[in-house]
Amino acid sequence: MAEVTMGLRERKKLQTASRIWRVAVTLFLERGFDEVSVQEIADAAEVSKMTVFNYFGSKEDLVFRPVEDHFGDAARAVRERRPEESPLEAVRRQLLEMVEARDPAVGLNGDPIARQVRELVMRTPVLMERAFLAAQKGTRDLAGLLAEETGDVMAATVAAAMLSAARNAVIEEHHRRIDAGESVDAVAADAPERAGRAFALVEHGLGDYARPA
């Protein structure tokens, strides 16, 4: 009986958090992030201001909490990689697995609200700064992990930056094409080819890339 009660309690918490998030995002999209107060979000969601902060530690968290963990995906892929895998192979495999699952975290999201939230972030300086810092932390965490394994901090920093850049380039291409009107399935269909090209630049080095003929 206690386990059932706990399950119901947890579901209610998730429902409350989801309602607050939806209300906040709707208001942000209608009026702009800077123009909406936490009190207005609380009133619209029919909860107290304290409840909003209990679920989301800050106003910015109302936008980022559902997705911020994904900034650490590349480091997670390397940390949890298969015994025979290189870091590059692990990051590429994880990306393609997320493509196969149509994971919104890699840009494969046809939900108009989710795509509008991304646009909101891009046009709101405080949110852009938060996104930049979170992405930088993900790359630093990856570099730290590689440095622990190899003992070469400089090379690990370069490798982490290149792996992150390749991954992000593929994801940005997903966003660009879907924003242009292509379907999620169409964009996902040739993601392996795009990922192959992006990670090949990392695997083989820049070398003659863009050298004048």
CSV table of C-alpha atoms in Angstrom, one decimal:
chain,number,residue,atom,x,y,z
A,1,MET,CA,0.0,0.0,0.0
A,2,ALA,CA,2.8,2.4,0.8
A,3,GLU,CA,4.4,1.8,-2.6
A,4,VAL,CA,1.1,2.6,-4.3
A,5,THR,CA,0.7,5.8,-2.3
A,6,MET,CA,4.2,6.9,-3.1
A,7,GLY,CA,3.5,6.2,-6.8
A,8,LEU,CA,0.4,8.4,-6.8
A,9,ARG,CA,2.3,11.1,-5.0
A,10,GLU,CA,5.1,11.1,-7.5
A,11,ARG,CA,2.7,11.2,-10.4
A,12,LYS,CA,1.0,14.2,-8.9
A,13,LYS,CA,4.3,15.9,-8.5
A,14,LEU,CA,5.1,15.2,-12.2
A,15,GLN,CA,1.7,16.5,-13.2
A,16,THR,CA,2.2,19.7,-11.2
A,17,ALA,CA,5.6,20.3,-12.6
A,18,SER,CA,4.4,19.7,-16.1
A,19,ARG,CA,1.5,22.1,-15.6
A,20,ILE,CA,3.7,24.9,-14.3
A,21,TRP,CA,6.2,24.4,-17.1
A,22,ARG,CA,3.5,24.5,-19.8
A,23,VAL,CA,1.9,27.6,-18.3
A,24,ALA,CA,5.3,29.3,-18.0
A,25,VAL,CA,6.3,28.5,-21.6
A,26,THR,CA,3.0,29.7,-22.9
A,27,LEU,CA,3.4,33.0,-21.2
A,28,PHE,CA,7.0,33.4,-22.3
A,29,LEU,CA,6.0,32.7,-25.9
A,30,GLU,CA,3.1,35.2,-25.8
A,31,ARG,CA,4.9,38.0,-24.0
A,32,GLY,CA,8.6,37.4,-23.9
A,33,PHE,CA,10.7,35.9,-21.1
A,34,ASP,CA,11.7,39.2,-19.5
A,35,GLU,CA,8.1,40.4,-19.4
A,36,VAL,CA,6.7,37.6,-17.3
A,37,SER,CA,7.1,37.4,-13.5
A,38,VAL,CA,7.2,34.2,-11.5
A,39,GLN,CA,4.2,35.4,-9.6
A,40,GLU,CA,2.2,35.7,-12.8
A,41,ILE,CA,3.2,32.1,-13.7
A,42,ALA,CA,2.2,30.9,-10.2
A,43,ASP,CA,-1.2,32.7,-10.5
A,44,ALA,CA,-1.9,31.2,-14.0
A,45,ALA,CA,-0.9,27.7,-12.8
A,46,GLU,CA,-3.0,28.1,-9.7
A,47,VAL,CA,-0.1,27.4,-7.3
A,48,SER,CA,1.9,29.5,-4.9
A,49,LYS,CA,5.1,31.3,-5.9
A,50,MET,CA,6.9,29.2,-3.4
A,51,THR,CA,5.6,26.0,-5.2
A,52,VAL,CA,7.1,27.3,-8.5
A,53,PHE,CA,10.5,27.7,-6.8
A,54,ASN,CA,10.1,24.3,-5.1
A,55,TYR,CA,9.8,22.6,-8.5
A,56,PHE,CA,12.1,25.0,-10.5
A,57,GLY,CA,14.9,26.7,-8.6
A,58,SER,CA,14.9,29.8,-10.8
A,59,LYS,CA,12.9,31.5,-13.6
A,60,GLU,CA,15.5,30.3,-16.1
A,61,ASP,CA,15.0,26.7,-14.9
A,62,LEU,CA,11.4,26.9,-16.1
A,63,VAL,CA,12.9,26.9,-19.6
A,64,PHE,CA,16.0,24.7,-19.1
A,65,ARG,CA,15.2,22.1,-16.5
A,66,PRO,CA,13.6,19.6,-19.0
A,67,VAL,CA,16.7,19.7,-21.3
A,68,GLU,CA,19.7,20.8,-19.4
A,69,ASP,CA,21.0,17.4,-18.5
A,70,HIS,CA,21.5,16.7,-22.2
A,71,PHE,CA,24.3,19.2,-22.4
A,72,GLY,CA,26.3,16.4,-20.7
A,73,ASP,CA,25.3,13.7,-23.2
A,74,ALA,CA,28.8,13.5,-24.9
A,75,ALA,CA,30.6,13.1,-21.6
A,76,ARG,CA,28.1,10.5,-20.5
A,77,ALA,CA,28.7,8.6,-23.8
A,78,VAL,CA,32.4,8.5,-23.2
A,79,ARG,CA,32.1,7.6,-19.5
A,80,GLU,CA,29.7,4.7,-20.3
A,81,ARG,CA,31.3,3.5,-23.5
A,82,ARG,CA,31.9,-0.1,-24.5
A,83,PRO,CA,35.3,-1.6,-23.6
A,84,GLU,CA,36.4,-1.6,-27.2
A,85,GLU,CA,35.1,1.8,-28.2
A,86,SER,CA,37.1,5.0,-28.7
A,87,PRO,CA,35.6,8.2,-27.4
A,88,LEU,CA,34.8,9.3,-31.0
A,89,GLU,CA,33.0,6.0,-31.7
A,90,ALA,CA,31.0,6.3,-28.4
A,91,VAL,CA,29.8,9.9,-29.0
A,92,ARG,CA,28.9,9.1,-32.6
A,93,ARG,CA,27.0,5.9,-31.6
A,94,GLN,CA,25.1,7.7,-28.9
A,95,LEU,CA,24.1,10.4,-31.3
A,96,LEU,CA,22.8,7.9,-33.9
A,97,GLU,CA,20.9,5.9,-31.2
A,98,MET,CA,19.2,9.2,-30.2
A,99,VAL,CA,18.4,9.8,-33.9
A,100,GLU,CA,16.9,6.4,-34.2
A,101,ALA,CA,14.7,7.1,-31.1
A,102,ARG,CA,13.7,10.5,-32.6
A,103,ASP,CA,15.0,12.1,-29.4
A,104,PRO,CA,14.1,15.8,-29.1
A,105,ALA,CA,17.5,16.4,-27.5
A,106,VAL,CA,19.2,16.0,-30.9
A,107,GLY,CA,16.9,18.3,-32.7
A,108,LEU,CA,14.3,15.8,-33.9
A,109,ASN,CA,11.2,17.3,-32.5
A,110,GLY,CA,8.2,18.2,-34.5
A,111,ASP,CA,6.4,19.7,-31.5
A,112,PRO,CA,5.8,23.4,-32.4
A,113,ILE,CA,6.0,24.4,-28.7
A,114,ALA,CA,9.4,22.8,-28.2
A,115,ARG,CA,10.7,24.5,-31.4
A,116,GLN,CA,9.3,27.8,-30.3
A,117,VAL,CA,11.0,27.5,-26.9
A,118,ARG,CA,14.3,27.1,-28.8
A,119,GLU,CA,13.6,30.3,-30.7
A,120,LEU,CA,12.7,32.0,-27.4
A,121,VAL,CA,16.1,31.0,-26.0
A,122,MET,CA,17.9,32.3,-29.1
A,123,ARG,CA,16.3,35.7,-28.9
A,124,THR,CA,16.6,36.2,-25.2
A,125,PRO,CA,20.2,37.2,-24.0
A,126,VAL,CA,19.9,35.8,-20.5
A,127,LEU,CA,18.7,32.4,-21.8
A,128,MET,CA,21.4,32.4,-24.5
A,129,GLU,CA,24.0,33.0,-21.9
A,130,ARG,CA,22.6,30.1,-19.8
A,131,ALA,CA,22.7,27.8,-22.8
A,132,PHE,CA,26.2,28.8,-23.7
A,133,LEU,CA,27.5,28.2,-20.2
A,134,ALA,CA,25.7,24.8,-20.0
A,135,ALA,CA,27.2,23.8,-23.3
A,136,GLN,CA,30.7,24.9,-22.2
A,137,LYS,CA,30.3,22.9,-19.0
A,138,GLY,CA,29.5,19.8,-21.0
A,139,THR,CA,32.6,20.2,-23.1
A,140,ARG,CA,34.7,20.9,-20.0
A,141,ASP,CA,33.4,17.8,-18.3
A,142,LEU,CA,34.2,15.8,-21.4
A,143,ALA,CA,37.7,17.2,-21.5
A,144,GLY,CA,38.2,16.4,-17.8
A,145,LEU,CA,37.1,12.8,-18.4
A,146,LEU,CA,39.5,12.4,-21.3
A,147,ALA,CA,42.4,14.1,-19.4
A,148,GLU,CA,41.9,11.6,-16.5
A,149,GLU,CA,42.2,8.7,-19.0
A,150,THR,CA,45.1,10.0,-21.0
A,151,GLY,CA,47.0,12.3,-18.7
A,152,ASP,CA,47.3,14.9,-21.5
A,153,VAL,CA,45.2,17.9,-20.6
A,154,MET,CA,45.9,19.9,-23.7
A,155,ALA,CA,45.1,17.1,-26.2
A,156,ALA,CA,42.0,16.2,-24.1
A,157,THR,CA,40.8,19.8,-24.4
A,158,VAL,CA,41.2,19.8,-28.2
A,159,ALA,CA,39.5,16.4,-28.5
A,160,ALA,CA,36.5,17.4,-26.4
A,161,ALA,CA,36.0,20.6,-28.3
A,162,MET,CA,36.1,18.8,-31.6
A,163,LEU,CA,33.8,16.0,-30.5
A,164,SER,CA,31.3,18.5,-29.1
A,165,ALA,CA,31.5,20.6,-32.3
A,166,ALA,CA,30.9,17.7,-34.6
A,167,ARG,CA,27.9,16.5,-32.5
A,168,ASN,CA,26.5,20.0,-32.3
A,169,ALA,CA,26.9,20.6,-36.0
A,170,VAL,CA,24.7,17.6,-36.8
A,171,ILE,CA,22.1,18.7,-34.3
A,172,GLU,CA,22.0,22.2,-35.7
A,173,GLU,CA,21.5,20.8,-39.2
A,174,HIS,CA,18.5,18.9,-37.9
A,175,HIS,CA,17.0,22.1,-36.5
A,176,ARG,CA,17.8,24.0,-39.7
A,177,ARG,CA,16.1,21.5,-42.0
A,178,ILE,CA,13.0,21.0,-39.8
A,179,ASP,CA,12.6,24.8,-39.4
A,180,ALA,CA,12.7,24.9,-43.2
A,181,GLY,CA,9.8,22.6,-43.4
A,182,GLU,CA,11.2,19.1,-43.7
A,183,SER,CA,9.7,16.3,-41.7
A,184,VAL,CA,11.4,14.7,-38.7
A,185,ASP,CA,11.5,11.4,-40.4
A,186,ALA,CA,13.1,12.8,-43.6
A,187,VAL,CA,15.8,14.6,-41.6
A,188,ALA,CA,16.5,11.5,-39.5
A,189,ALA,CA,16.7,9.3,-42.5
A,190,ASP,CA,20.1,10.7,-43.7
A,191,ALA,CA,21.4,11.6,-40.3
A,192,PRO,CA,23.9,8.7,-40.4
A,193,GLU,CA,25.5,10.1,-43.5
A,194,ARG,CA,25.8,13.6,-42.0
A,195,ALA,CA,27.2,12.2,-38.8
A,196,GLY,CA,29.7,10.2,-40.8
A,197,ARG,CA,30.9,13.3,-42.5
A,198,ALA,CA,31.0,15.4,-39.4
A,199,PHE,CA,32.9,12.9,-37.3
A,200,ALA,CA,35.3,12.0,-40.2
A,201,LEU,CA,36.7,15.6,-39.9
A,202,VAL,CA,37.5,14.8,-36.2
A,203,GLU,CA,38.7,11.3,-36.9
A,204,HIS,CA,41.0,12.2,-39.8
A,205,GLY,CA,41.9,15.7,-38.7
A,206,LEU,CA,41.3,18.9,-40.7
A,207,GLY,CA,44.4,18.4,-42.8
A,208,ASP,CA,43.6,19.6,-46.4
A,209,TYR,CA,40.1,20.7,-45.4
A,210,ALA,CA,39.2,23.8,-47.4
A,211,ARG,CA,42.8,24.1,-48.8
A,212,PRO,CA,42.7,26.1,-52.1
A,213,ALA,CA,43.0,23.8,-55.1
